[in-house]
Structure formats: C-alpha cells, structure tokens
Tab-separated table of C-alpha atoms in Angstrom:
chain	number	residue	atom	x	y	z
A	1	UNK	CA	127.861	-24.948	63.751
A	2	UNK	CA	125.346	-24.760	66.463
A	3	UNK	CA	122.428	-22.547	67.444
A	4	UNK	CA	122.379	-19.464	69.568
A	5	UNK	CA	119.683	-19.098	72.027
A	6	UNK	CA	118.453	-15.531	72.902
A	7	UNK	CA	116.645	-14.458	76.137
A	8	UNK	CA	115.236	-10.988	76.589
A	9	UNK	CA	112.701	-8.491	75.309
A	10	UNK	CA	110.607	-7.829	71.950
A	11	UNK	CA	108.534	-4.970	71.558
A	12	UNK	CA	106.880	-3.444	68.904
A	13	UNK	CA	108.518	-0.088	68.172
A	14	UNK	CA	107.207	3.474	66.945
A	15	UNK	CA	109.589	5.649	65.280
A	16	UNK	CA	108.874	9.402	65.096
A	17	UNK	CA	111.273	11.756	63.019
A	18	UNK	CA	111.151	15.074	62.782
A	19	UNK	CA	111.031	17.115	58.967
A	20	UNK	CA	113.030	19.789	61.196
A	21	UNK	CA	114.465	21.483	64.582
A	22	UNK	CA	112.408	20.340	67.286
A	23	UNK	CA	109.867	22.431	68.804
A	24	UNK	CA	109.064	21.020	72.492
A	25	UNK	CA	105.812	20.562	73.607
A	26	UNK	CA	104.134	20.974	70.774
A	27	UNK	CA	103.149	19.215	67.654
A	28	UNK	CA	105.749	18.554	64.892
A	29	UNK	CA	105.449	17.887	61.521
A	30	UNK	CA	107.377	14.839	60.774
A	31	UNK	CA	107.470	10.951	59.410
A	32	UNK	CA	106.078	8.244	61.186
A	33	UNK	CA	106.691	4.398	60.971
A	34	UNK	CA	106.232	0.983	63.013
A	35	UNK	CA	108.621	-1.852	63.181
A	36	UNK	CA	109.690	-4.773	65.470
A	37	UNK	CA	111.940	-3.920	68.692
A	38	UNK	CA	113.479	-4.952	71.858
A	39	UNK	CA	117.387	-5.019	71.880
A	40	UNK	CA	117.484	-8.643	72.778
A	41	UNK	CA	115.038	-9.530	69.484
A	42	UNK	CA	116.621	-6.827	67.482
A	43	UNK	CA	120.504	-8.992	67.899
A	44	UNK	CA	118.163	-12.157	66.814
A	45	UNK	CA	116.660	-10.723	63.567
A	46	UNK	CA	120.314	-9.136	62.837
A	47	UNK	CA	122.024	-12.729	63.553
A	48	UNK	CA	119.068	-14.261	61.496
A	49	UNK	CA	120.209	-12.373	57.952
A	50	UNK	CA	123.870	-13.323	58.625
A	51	UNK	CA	122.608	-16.758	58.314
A	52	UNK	CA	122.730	-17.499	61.945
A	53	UNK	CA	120.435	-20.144	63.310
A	54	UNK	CA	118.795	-17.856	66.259
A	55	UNK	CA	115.963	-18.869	68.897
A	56	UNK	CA	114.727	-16.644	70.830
A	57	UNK	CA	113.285	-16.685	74.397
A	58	UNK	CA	110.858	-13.832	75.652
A	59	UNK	CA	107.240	-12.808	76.424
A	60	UNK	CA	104.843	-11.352	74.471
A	61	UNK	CA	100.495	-10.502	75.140
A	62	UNK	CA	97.807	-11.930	73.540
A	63	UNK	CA	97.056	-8.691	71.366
A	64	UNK	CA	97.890	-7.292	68.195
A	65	UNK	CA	101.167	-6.464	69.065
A	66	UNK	CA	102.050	-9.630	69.911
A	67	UNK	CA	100.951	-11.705	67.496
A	68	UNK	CA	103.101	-9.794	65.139
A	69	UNK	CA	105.898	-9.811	66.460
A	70	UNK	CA	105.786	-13.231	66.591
A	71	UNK	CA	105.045	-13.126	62.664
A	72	UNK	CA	107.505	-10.839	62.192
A	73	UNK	CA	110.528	-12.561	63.599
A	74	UNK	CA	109.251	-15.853	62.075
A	75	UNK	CA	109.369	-14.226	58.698
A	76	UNK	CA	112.858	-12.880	59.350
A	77	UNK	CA	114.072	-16.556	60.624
A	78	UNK	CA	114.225	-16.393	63.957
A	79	UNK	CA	112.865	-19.614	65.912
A	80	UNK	CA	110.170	-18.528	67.887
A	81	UNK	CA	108.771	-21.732	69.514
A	82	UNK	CA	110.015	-21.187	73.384
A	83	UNK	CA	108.321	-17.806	73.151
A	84	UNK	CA	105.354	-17.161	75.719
A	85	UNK	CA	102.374	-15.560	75.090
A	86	UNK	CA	100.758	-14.405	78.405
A	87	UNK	CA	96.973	-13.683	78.231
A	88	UNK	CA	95.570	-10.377	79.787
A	89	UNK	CA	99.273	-8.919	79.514
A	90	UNK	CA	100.901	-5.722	77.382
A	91	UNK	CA	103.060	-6.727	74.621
A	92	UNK	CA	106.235	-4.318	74.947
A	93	UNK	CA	105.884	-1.391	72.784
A	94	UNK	CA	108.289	1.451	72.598
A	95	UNK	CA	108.395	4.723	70.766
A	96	UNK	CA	111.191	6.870	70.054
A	97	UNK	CA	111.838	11.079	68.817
A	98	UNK	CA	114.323	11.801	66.417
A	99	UNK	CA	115.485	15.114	65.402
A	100	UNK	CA	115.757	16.132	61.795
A	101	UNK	CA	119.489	14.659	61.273
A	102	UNK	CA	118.233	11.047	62.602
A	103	UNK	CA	119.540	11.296	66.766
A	104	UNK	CA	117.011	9.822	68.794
A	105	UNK	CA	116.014	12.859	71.025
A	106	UNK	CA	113.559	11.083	73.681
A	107	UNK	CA	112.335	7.730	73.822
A	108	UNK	CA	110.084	5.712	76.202
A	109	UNK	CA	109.226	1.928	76.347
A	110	UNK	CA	106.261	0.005	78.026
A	111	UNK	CA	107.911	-3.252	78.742
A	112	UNK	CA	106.420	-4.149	82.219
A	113	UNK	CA	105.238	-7.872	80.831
A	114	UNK	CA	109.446	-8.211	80.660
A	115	UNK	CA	109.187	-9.000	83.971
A	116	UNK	CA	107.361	-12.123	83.491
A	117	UNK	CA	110.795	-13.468	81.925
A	118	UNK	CA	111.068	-14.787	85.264
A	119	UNK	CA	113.517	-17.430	86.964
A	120	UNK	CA	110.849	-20.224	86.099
A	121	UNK	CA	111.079	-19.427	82.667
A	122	UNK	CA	114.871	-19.873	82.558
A	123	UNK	CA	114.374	-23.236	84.473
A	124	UNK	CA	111.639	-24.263	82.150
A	125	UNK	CA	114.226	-23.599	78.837
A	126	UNK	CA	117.541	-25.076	80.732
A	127	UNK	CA	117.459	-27.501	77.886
A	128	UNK	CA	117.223	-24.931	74.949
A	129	UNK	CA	119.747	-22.511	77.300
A	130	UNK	CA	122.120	-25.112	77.640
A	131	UNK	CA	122.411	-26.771	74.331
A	132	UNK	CA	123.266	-23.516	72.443
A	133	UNK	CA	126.959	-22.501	71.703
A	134	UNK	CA	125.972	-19.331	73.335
A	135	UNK	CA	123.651	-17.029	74.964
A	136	UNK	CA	122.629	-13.273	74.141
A	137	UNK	CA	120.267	-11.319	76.450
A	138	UNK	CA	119.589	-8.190	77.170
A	139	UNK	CA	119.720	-5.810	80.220
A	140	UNK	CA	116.047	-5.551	80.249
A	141	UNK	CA	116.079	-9.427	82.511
A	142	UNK	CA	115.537	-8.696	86.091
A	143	UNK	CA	118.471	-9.304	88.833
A	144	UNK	CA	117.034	-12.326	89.915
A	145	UNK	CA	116.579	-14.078	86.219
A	146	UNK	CA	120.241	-12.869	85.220
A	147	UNK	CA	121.333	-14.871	88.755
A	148	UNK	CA	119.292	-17.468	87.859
A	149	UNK	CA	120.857	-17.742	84.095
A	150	UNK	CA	124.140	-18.340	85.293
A	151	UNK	CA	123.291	-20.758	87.446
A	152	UNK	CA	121.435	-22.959	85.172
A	153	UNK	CA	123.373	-21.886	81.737
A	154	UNK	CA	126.852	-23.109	81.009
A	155	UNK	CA	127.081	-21.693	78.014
A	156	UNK	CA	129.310	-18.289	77.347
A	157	UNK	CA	126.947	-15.247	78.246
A	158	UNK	CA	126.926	-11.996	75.884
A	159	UNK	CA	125.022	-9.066	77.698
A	160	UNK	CA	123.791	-5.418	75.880
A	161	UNK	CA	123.087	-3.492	79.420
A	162	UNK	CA	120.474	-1.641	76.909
A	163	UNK	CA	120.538	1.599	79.597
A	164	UNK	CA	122.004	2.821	82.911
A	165	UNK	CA	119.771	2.152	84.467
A	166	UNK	CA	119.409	-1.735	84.087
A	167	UNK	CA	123.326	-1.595	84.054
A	168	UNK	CA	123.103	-0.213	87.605
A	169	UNK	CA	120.733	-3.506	88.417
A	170	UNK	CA	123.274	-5.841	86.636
A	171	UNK	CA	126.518	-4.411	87.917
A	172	UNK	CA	126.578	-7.679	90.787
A	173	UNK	CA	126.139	-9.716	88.358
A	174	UNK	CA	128.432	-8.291	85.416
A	175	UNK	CA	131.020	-11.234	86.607
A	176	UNK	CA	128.719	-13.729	84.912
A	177	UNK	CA	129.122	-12.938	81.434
A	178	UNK	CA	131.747	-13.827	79.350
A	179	UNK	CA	131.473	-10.906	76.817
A	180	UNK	CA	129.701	-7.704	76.940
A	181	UNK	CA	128.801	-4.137	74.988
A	182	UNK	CA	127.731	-1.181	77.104
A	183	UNK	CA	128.059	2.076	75.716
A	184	UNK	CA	130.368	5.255	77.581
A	185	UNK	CA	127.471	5.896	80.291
A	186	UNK	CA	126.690	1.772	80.941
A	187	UNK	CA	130.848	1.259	81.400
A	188	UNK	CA	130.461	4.278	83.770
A	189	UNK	CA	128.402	2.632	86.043
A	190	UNK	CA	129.256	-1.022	85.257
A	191	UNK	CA	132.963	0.309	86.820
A	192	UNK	CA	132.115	3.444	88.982
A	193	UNK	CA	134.912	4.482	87.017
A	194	UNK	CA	134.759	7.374	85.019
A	195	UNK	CA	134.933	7.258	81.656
A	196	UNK	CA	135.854	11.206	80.724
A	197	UNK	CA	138.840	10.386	78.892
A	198	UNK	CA	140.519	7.677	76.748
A	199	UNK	CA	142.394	6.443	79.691
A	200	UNK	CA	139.246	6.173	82.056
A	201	UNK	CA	137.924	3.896	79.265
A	202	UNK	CA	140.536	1.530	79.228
A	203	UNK	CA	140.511	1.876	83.392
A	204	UNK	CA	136.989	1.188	83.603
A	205	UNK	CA	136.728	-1.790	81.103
A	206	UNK	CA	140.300	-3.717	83.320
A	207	UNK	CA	137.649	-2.973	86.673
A	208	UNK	CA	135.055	-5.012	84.660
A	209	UNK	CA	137.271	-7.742	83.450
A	210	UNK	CA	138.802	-7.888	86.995
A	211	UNK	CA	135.350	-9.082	88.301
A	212	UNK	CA	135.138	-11.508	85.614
A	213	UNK	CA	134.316	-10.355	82.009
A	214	UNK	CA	136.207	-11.741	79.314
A	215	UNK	CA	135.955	-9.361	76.759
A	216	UNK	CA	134.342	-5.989	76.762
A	217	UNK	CA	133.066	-3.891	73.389
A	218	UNK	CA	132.572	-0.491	74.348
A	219	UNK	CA	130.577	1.763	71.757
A	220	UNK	CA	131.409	5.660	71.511
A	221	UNK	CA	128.768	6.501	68.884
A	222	UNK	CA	130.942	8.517	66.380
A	223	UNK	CA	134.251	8.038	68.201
A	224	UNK	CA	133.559	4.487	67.072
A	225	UNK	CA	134.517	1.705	69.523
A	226	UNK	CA	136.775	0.320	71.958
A	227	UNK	CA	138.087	-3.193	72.919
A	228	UNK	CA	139.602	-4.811	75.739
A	229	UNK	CA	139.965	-8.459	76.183
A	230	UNK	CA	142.499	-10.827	76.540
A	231	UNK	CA	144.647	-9.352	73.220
A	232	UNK	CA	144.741	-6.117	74.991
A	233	UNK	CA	143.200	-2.967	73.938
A	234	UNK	CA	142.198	-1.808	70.532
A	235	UNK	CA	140.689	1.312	69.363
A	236	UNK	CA	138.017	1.290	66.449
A	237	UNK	CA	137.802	4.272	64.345
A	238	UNK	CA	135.896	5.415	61.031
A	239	UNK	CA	136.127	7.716	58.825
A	240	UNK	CA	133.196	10.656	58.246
A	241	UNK	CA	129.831	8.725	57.388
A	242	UNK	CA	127.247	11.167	56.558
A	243	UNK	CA	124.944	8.174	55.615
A	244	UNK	CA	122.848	7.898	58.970
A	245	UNK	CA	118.745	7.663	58.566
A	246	UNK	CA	118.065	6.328	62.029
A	247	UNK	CA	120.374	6.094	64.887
A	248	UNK	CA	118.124	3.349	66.462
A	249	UNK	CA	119.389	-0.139	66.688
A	250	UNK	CA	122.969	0.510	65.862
A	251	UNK	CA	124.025	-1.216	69.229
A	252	UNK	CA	122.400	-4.213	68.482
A	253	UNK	CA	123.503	-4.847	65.270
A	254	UNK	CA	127.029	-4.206	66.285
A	255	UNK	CA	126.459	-7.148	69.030
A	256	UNK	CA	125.572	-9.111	66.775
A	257	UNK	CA	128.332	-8.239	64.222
A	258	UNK	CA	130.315	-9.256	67.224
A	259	UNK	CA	128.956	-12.809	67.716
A	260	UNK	CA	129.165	-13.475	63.979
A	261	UNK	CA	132.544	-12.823	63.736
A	262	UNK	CA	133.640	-14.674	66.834
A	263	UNK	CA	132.462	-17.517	65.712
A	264	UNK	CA	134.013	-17.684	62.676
A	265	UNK	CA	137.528	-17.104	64.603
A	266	UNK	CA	138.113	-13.695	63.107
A	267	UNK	CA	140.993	-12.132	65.011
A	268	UNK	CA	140.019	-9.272	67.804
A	269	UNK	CA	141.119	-6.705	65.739
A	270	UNK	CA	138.589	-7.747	62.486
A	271	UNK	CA	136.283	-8.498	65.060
A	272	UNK	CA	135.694	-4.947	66.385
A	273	UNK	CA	135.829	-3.831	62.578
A	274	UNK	CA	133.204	-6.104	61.889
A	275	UNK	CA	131.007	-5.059	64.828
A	276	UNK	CA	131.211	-1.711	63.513
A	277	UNK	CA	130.573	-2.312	60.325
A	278	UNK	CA	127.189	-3.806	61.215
A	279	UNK	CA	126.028	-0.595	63.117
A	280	UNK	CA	126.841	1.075	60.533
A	281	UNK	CA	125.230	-0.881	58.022
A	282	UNK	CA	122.288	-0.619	60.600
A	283	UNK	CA	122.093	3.217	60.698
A	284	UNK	CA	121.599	3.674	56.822
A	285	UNK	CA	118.457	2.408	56.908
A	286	UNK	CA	114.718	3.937	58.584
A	287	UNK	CA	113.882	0.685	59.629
A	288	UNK	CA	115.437	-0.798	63.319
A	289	UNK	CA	116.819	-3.674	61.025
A	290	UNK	CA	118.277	-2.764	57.969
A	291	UNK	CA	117.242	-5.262	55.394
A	292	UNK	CA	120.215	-4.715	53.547
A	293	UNK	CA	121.827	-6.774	56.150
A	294	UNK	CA	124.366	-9.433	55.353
A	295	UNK	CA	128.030	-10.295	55.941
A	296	UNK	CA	128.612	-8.991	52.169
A	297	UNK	CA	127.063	-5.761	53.254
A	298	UNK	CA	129.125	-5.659	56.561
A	299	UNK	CA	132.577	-5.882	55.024
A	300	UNK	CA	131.769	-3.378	52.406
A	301	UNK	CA	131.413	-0.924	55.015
A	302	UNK	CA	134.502	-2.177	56.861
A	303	UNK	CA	136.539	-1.606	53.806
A	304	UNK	CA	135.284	1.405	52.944
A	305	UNK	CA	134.995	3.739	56.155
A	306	UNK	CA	136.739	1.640	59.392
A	307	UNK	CA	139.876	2.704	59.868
C-alpha cells in the first residue's frame, strides 16, 4: 500500500476550558493546554497512529511555533520533508473556548501564512501530489491553489471544508473532489440547499454529487452522520456517549477514520461506522489527537455505541 500526501494547514493550537458556566467578558477560571492543530495536519497525525504512511504539505514560520510543529508531527510519524518554512512569517496558531461540558464556545485562528500554500507550491510538489494513492486537504487552501490541485493532481481528492466560510470559497470547485465531509452548515452552503430536515440532507448531498462528488460524509455532531455515495444513503447513529472531554478535532479524526477504512475495502456501511468511531475515540481525550488512537481503539467504540 502506498502513501497519502496531505496539503493544507498546521497550527499550533490553545485550548481554554472552562471549570464552569461561562461568564462573558470577563475572566474565567478554567484549564489551559497547548497542542498541535490545523485540520489538514490534525487528519495526518490521526492517519499516522493507524499506521498510515502520511506526508504532509504546508507552511510553517521560522519561530517557536513552527519549529515544533514540525517536531511534533515528526514524532507522531508524519513525513514532514515537503514542508516550508517561510522566514519573517506567523506560524498558524489558533485558540479555542470551551464551556464546562467540553463544546467549543468561540474560537479564532491566525492562519494568514496559509496563504503562502500557493499554486507554485502545488506545482513545485506535482511529483509528491501525484505519486500518492490519494490526497487530503483542507478548506483552509485558497480558490486558486484548490483549481490549481486538480489540475496538476490525478489522484482522488478528499476535502474537510473546515468552516462556511471557506466552503462558500470552494463551492466552484466542490466538483473536483472525489470524496468529501462538511458538517450540516458546510452542506448548506456547498448545495444552497437547506439542510433543516432529514430530507434536505439527503437533497443537498444528490446537488453535490450532481456537480461531481463521489461520495459525501456529512457529520451531525450527536445525530451522528450521514452518507451518500454511490450505495445510496445511509444513516449513522450512536447510542448516548457521555464520555466527551474536548469536542475539538472530532471532524478530523472521523476523515481520517474514513480514508483508513476505504482503503482497506470496508463496505460503505462499516465505513461510516468506522468514521464515527474515530471521532469518537477523538472526543474522549483533552488533547486534539487522542493518543489512544488506533484501529483497535476505533472498533471498540464501533461495537460498543454505533448503532
């Protein structure tokens, strides 16, 4: 089995949670803790502890920050060779508020150096692009890169739109990928379809696979996740998990559950099980990655809580 090439952002992340109810604008006593980020490097280091041989693609500054994330997601196995590190430039950083039961309240990310991920770049790694089974990236790429990606790449495209508002950059370009995971709001505007109702979810994801996308993973946070793809449409359920520490990174673990479990030819069905057993997995832990990450720990979940 091949490599997969990533292509997108990694930041350094600050997590903030509170010890209880929220009082706005002012200071709350709470826990505190750092960690490595960015959706696209957070699918890597996932991929990385289900044994996946990952290299990843992105920009980083000639600071702290940067040189550890590139420590960091050498020590967690991800090939970090064809990143850049751009003197006199901000290494992405991004902090997020969580209330006392572990929802991410407010968040806020410093990723302008993302924009440096540029066209060149993507001409500069066709090689690396090209000779991977397949290529993750995140919504975070500008209009022109993501244009210039499926130009150059042959390779099957999987896309997190990360937020609505990159989805609302991406939508002319959503035809280019060949499998993709937006949450309710990122279908919404993916489709200008909305997504209010079980019906208008299945709606939205058949006007996104009429403009090209093969399959489409749509998470629905505790209403669990739906499919549609060539097998038709399959809804993922769980039962009650009261195990959640930290909401953040869910999404990209379940992306990557995803790609693991494609490529080992697990049916559609086991597939979306899978995915959601790897956010879940993801959510019991404080960090962004869980370290208790692992295919063992993935189906454990599956058999315990997915319906």
């Amino acid at each position: 089995m091949g490599y997969i090439a990533g292509i997108g952002g990694a930041n350094m992340d600050i997590h903030g949670r509170s010890d209880r109810q929220l009082i706005m604008r002012d200071s709350n006593p709470g826990s505190l803790h750092t960690s490595l980020g960015g959706v696209c490097r957070n699918i890597c280091e996932n991929l990385a502890r289900l044994g996946e041989d990952v290299r990843l693609i992105t920009v980083v500054g000639d600071d702290v920050q940067g040189r550890g994330i590139l420590e960091g997601c050498t020590k967690a196995g991800i090939d970090m060779r064809a990143a850049r590190v751009l003197p006199g430039e901000r290494s992405s950083s991004y902090i997020s508020i969580m209330d006392g039961d572990g929802d991410m309240l407010l968040a806020m990310s410093d990723m302008h150096i993302i924009k440096q991920l540029n066209p060149q770049i993507i001409d500069e790694s066709r090689d690396l692009l090209c000779g991977a089974d397949l290529v993750v990236c995140d919504g975070n790429l500008s209009a022109k890169t993501i244009e210039r990606l499926s130009q150059v790449c042959d390779r099957p495209l999987y896309l997190d739109p990360v937020s609505t508002a990159w989805a609302r950059e991406l939508r002319p370009y959503i035809g280019c990928f060949d499998t993709i995971k937006p949450n309710r709001m990122e279908l919404e505007i993916l489709s200008d379809c909305p997504v209010d109702t079980p019906e208008n979810v299945e709606m939205a994801c058949d006007i996104v696979r009429g403009r090209g996308v093969r399959r489409v993973f749509v998470s629905l946070g505790k209403d669990g996740m739906f499919y549609k793809g060539p097998e038709g449409a399959i809804w993922g359920a769980s039962r009650a998990f009261d195990g959640m520490v930290n909401a953040t990174g869910a999404g990209d673990a379940s992306l990557a559950g995803i790609i693991y479990a494609t490529r080992r030819g697990y049916s559609a069905e086991d597939t979306l099980a899978f995915g959601m057993g790897a956010g879940m997995v993801a959510i019991s832990s404080s960090d962004t990655i869980s370290r208790e990450m692992s295919p063992a720990a993935i189906e454990n979940m599956v058999k315990e809580y997915i319906k």
